[in-house]
Amino acid sequence: MGFFSSLFGNSSQKETKSMTNEKLNIGIILGSTREGRVSPQVGEWVKGIADKRGDANYEIVDIADYNLPFLGTGTGQEPGIQSWNEKLASLDGFVFIVQEYNHSITGALKNALDLAREVWNNKAAGFVSYGSTGGARAVEHLRGICGELLIADVRVHPTLSLFTDFENMSTFKPAELHLDNVNAMLEQVIAWSGALKTLR
Ligand SMILES: Cc1cc2nc3c(=O)[nH]c(=O)nc-3n(C[C@H](O)[C@H](O)[C@H](O)COP(=O)(O)O)c2cc1C
């Protein structure tokens, strides 16, 4: 039995297969874990907008809470890896809060993506990113990774500027104009998350 199937077998997502009228569960995944990070501010802002819609159960999912080892450095059976996979299995779609590190995503997010496989498959994702150029370069990399993980990434992508949407690059003060974009992105994530549920 392989590493991932030993965690969940092949039935992890089948439990969510039946079509019901229950609300979708959407995880807002914080991509950074460093001391002093701004991602919690951005994640809470997105959650505030999302909760007002009332169309899904939205929750913040913080990679830092899972104490994930760096892939390949441990036994692969660490409880954090199991909890991480269980959390992802419980979700129907994702909103990644993406920050640009050296023109790409953080190592922490890449590691967290690599530490799960089937539980990402056939789900939708949107992105809210930030950086000096809105984090756009990081999200373009992440879209390629999503393809490999069978995550359907939606088109609308709110990009936040470190210069104009943050004070001193640390206190989040988003411009009003982003609100419509976040809602449009969520609209697409909800539509595709519901549609893809039929495949699982
Ligand atoms: C290692 C590192 C590399 C970075 N590289 C870039 C970069 O290539 N482009 C960019 O726009 N910002 C870059 N930044 C700035 C980050 O986007 C900014 O610090 C942001 O607040 C990081 O997100 P966080 O606070 O959630 O960790 C970098 C920051 C770090 C720590």
Coordinates of C-alpha atoms and ligand atoms in Angstrom, one line a residue:
M1 CA 0.0 0.0 0.0
G2 CA 1.5 3.4 -1.0
F3 CA 2.1 6.4 1.2
F4 CA -1.1 8.2 0.4
S5 CA -3.3 5.2 0.1
S6 CA -2.0 4.0 3.5
L7 CA -3.4 7.2 5.0
F8 CA -6.8 7.1 3.4
G9 CA -7.1 4.1 1.1
N10 CA -9.0 5.0 -2.0
S11 CA -12.2 5.7 -0.3
S12 CA -11.4 9.0 1.4
Q13 CA -13.4 11.2 -1.0
K14 CA -16.1 8.6 -1.8
E15 CA -17.7 9.5 1.5
T16 CA -18.6 12.9 0.0
K17 CA -19.8 11.4 -3.3
S18 CA -23.5 11.5 -2.8
M19 CA -25.2 14.6 -4.1
T20 CA -27.1 16.3 -1.4
N21 CA -28.4 19.8 -0.8
E22 CA -25.9 20.4 1.9
K23 CA -23.7 23.5 1.6
L24 CA -20.3 23.1 0.1
N25 CA -17.3 23.3 2.4
I26 CA -14.7 25.7 1.2
G27 CA -11.3 26.0 2.8
I28 CA -9.5 29.4 2.7
I29 CA -5.9 28.1 2.8
L30 CA -3.2 30.4 4.2
G31 CA -0.1 29.9 2.1
S32 CA 2.5 31.5 4.4
T33 CA 3.7 30.3 7.8
R34 CA 6.5 32.7 8.7
E35 CA 6.6 34.8 11.9
G36 CA 5.0 38.2 11.2
R37 CA 3.2 37.0 8.1
V38 CA 0.2 39.0 6.8
S39 CA -1.8 36.1 5.3
P40 CA -4.1 35.8 8.4
Q41 CA -5.3 39.4 7.8
V42 CA -6.0 38.6 4.1
G43 CA -7.6 35.3 4.9
E44 CA -10.0 36.8 7.5
W45 CA -10.9 39.6 5.0
V46 CA -11.8 37.0 2.3
K47 CA -13.7 34.9 4.9
G48 CA -15.7 38.0 6.0
I49 CA -16.8 38.6 2.3
A50 CA -17.5 34.9 1.8
D51 CA -19.6 34.5 5.0
K52 CA -21.9 37.3 3.9
R53 CA -22.8 35.3 0.8
G54 CA -24.3 32.5 2.8
D55 CA -23.8 30.0 -0.1
A56 CA -21.2 27.7 1.5
N57 CA -19.4 26.9 4.8
Y58 CA -16.2 28.8 4.6
E59 CA -13.3 28.2 7.0
I60 CA -9.7 29.3 7.4
V61 CA -7.2 26.5 7.0
D62 CA -3.8 27.4 8.4
I63 CA -0.9 25.2 7.2
A64 CA 1.0 26.4 10.3
D65 CA -1.5 24.5 12.5
Y66 CA -0.6 21.1 11.1
N67 CA 3.1 21.0 12.1
L68 CA 3.9 19.4 8.7
P69 CA 7.3 17.9 8.3
F70 CA 9.3 18.6 5.2
L71 CA 8.4 15.8 2.7
G72 CA 10.9 13.0 3.0
T73 CA 12.4 13.9 6.3
G74 CA 10.3 11.7 8.6
T75 CA 8.3 8.5 8.5
G76 CA 5.5 9.9 6.5
Q77 CA 3.1 8.7 9.2
E78 CA 3.3 11.9 11.3
P79 CA -0.1 12.9 12.8
G80 CA 0.1 16.3 11.2
I81 CA 0.2 14.7 7.7
Q82 CA -2.8 12.6 8.6
S83 CA -4.8 15.6 10.0
W84 CA -3.9 17.7 7.0
N85 CA -5.2 15.0 4.6
E86 CA -8.3 14.6 6.7
K87 CA -9.0 18.3 6.6
L88 CA -8.5 18.5 2.8
A89 CA -10.8 15.4 2.4
S90 CA -13.6 17.3 4.2
L91 CA -13.4 20.2 1.8
D92 CA -15.2 20.6 -1.6
G93 CA -13.1 23.5 -2.8
F94 CA -10.4 25.9 -1.9
V95 CA -9.4 29.6 -1.9
F96 CA -5.6 29.8 -1.7
I97 CA -4.2 33.0 -0.1
V98 CA -1.0 33.2 -2.1
Q99 CA 2.0 35.4 -1.3
E100 CA 4.9 35.8 -3.7
Y101 CA 8.3 34.5 -2.6
N102 CA 11.0 34.8 -5.2
H103 CA 8.5 34.9 -8.0
S104 CA 6.7 31.8 -6.9
I105 CA 4.7 30.3 -4.0
T106 CA 6.1 29.7 -0.5
G107 CA 8.1 26.6 0.2
A108 CA 5.5 25.9 3.0
L109 CA 2.6 25.9 0.5
K110 CA 4.5 23.7 -2.0
N111 CA 5.3 21.2 0.8
A112 CA 1.7 21.2 2.0
L113 CA 0.5 20.6 -1.6
D114 CA 3.0 17.7 -2.0
L115 CA 1.9 16.1 1.3
A116 CA -1.5 15.1 -0.1
R117 CA -2.7 13.8 -3.4
E118 CA -6.1 12.2 -4.0
V119 CA -7.8 14.6 -1.5
W120 CA -7.0 17.5 -3.8
N121 CA -8.5 15.8 -6.9
N122 CA -11.6 16.9 -8.7
K123 CA -12.1 20.0 -6.6
A124 CA -12.1 23.7 -7.6
A125 CA -9.9 26.5 -6.4
G126 CA -9.6 30.3 -6.6
F127 CA -6.7 32.5 -5.6
V128 CA -6.3 35.8 -3.8
S129 CA -2.7 36.9 -4.0
Y130 CA -0.4 39.7 -2.9
G131 CA 3.1 41.0 -3.7
S132 CA 4.8 43.8 -5.4
T133 CA 3.0 42.9 -8.6
G134 CA -0.1 41.5 -6.9
G135 CA 1.5 38.0 -6.5
A136 CA 0.5 37.3 -10.1
R137 CA 3.7 35.4 -10.8
A138 CA 3.2 33.1 -7.8
V139 CA -0.3 32.2 -8.9
E140 CA 0.8 31.4 -12.4
H141 CA 3.1 28.8 -10.9
L142 CA 0.4 27.5 -8.6
R143 CA -2.0 27.1 -11.6
G144 CA 0.5 24.6 -13.1
I145 CA 0.7 22.7 -9.9
C146 CA -3.1 22.6 -9.7
G147 CA -3.2 21.0 -13.1
E148 CA -1.1 18.1 -11.8
L149 CA -3.3 17.7 -8.7
L150 CA -6.5 17.7 -10.7
I151 CA -7.6 21.0 -9.1
A152 CA -9.8 23.1 -11.4
D153 CA -8.5 26.7 -11.0
V154 CA -11.0 29.4 -11.8
R155 CA -10.2 32.5 -13.9
V156 CA -11.1 35.5 -11.7
H157 CA -8.1 36.3 -9.5
P158 CA -8.0 39.2 -7.2
T159 CA -4.5 40.6 -6.9
L160 CA -3.5 42.8 -4.0
S161 CA -0.6 45.2 -4.0
L162 CA 1.9 45.3 -1.2
F163 CA 2.3 49.1 -1.9
T164 CA -1.4 50.2 -2.1
D165 CA -3.4 47.6 -0.2
F166 CA -1.1 47.5 2.8
E167 CA 0.2 50.2 5.1
N168 CA 4.0 49.8 5.6
M169 CA 3.6 46.5 3.7
S170 CA 2.2 45.0 7.0
T171 CA -1.2 46.4 7.9
F172 CA -3.8 45.2 5.4
K173 CA -6.0 48.1 4.1
P174 CA -7.6 46.7 0.9
A175 CA -8.9 49.0 -1.8
E176 CA -12.7 49.0 -2.2
L177 CA -12.3 47.8 -5.8
H178 CA -11.2 44.3 -4.8
L179 CA -14.6 43.4 -3.3
D180 CA -16.3 42.7 -6.6
N181 CA -13.4 40.6 -7.8
V182 CA -13.4 38.5 -4.6
N183 CA -17.2 37.8 -5.0
A184 CA -16.8 37.0 -8.7
M185 CA -13.9 34.6 -7.9
L186 CA -16.1 32.9 -5.1
E187 CA -19.0 32.6 -7.6
Q188 CA -16.8 30.6 -9.9
V189 CA -15.3 28.5 -7.1
I190 CA -18.8 27.6 -5.8
A191 CA -20.1 26.7 -9.3
W192 CA -17.2 24.5 -10.1
S193 CA -17.0 22.9 -6.6
G194 CA -20.6 21.9 -6.9
A195 CA -20.2 20.5 -10.4
L196 CA -17.0 18.6 -9.5
K197 CA -18.7 16.9 -6.6
T198 CA -20.5 14.7 -9.1
L199 CA -17.1 13.2 -10.1
R200 CA -16.2 12.1 -6.6
Ligands
LIG1 C1 11.8 34.9 1.0 C2 10.9 36.1 0.4 C3 10.9 36.3 -0.9 C4 10.1 37.3 -1.5 N1 10.1 37.5 -2.8 C5 9.2 38.3 -3.4 C6 9.1 38.4 -4.8 O1 9.7 37.7 -5.5 N2 8.1 39.2 -5.3 C7 7.3 39.9 -4.5 O2 6.4 40.7 -5.0 N3 7.4 39.9 -3.1 C8 8.4 39.1 -2.6 N4 8.5 39.0 -1.2 C9 7.7 39.9 -0.4 C10 6.5 39.2 0.1 O3 5.5 39.0 -0.9 C11 5.8 39.9 1.3 O4 6.8 40.0 2.3 C12 4.6 39.3 1.8 O5 4.1 40.0 2.9 C13 4.8 37.9 2.2 O6 3.7 37.2 2.6 P1 3.5 36.8 4.2 O7 3.6 38.1 5.0 O8 2.1 36.3 4.3 O9 4.6 35.9 4.5 C14 9.3 38.1 -0.6 C15 9.3 37.8 0.7 C16 10.1 36.8 1.3 C17 10.1 36.5 2.8

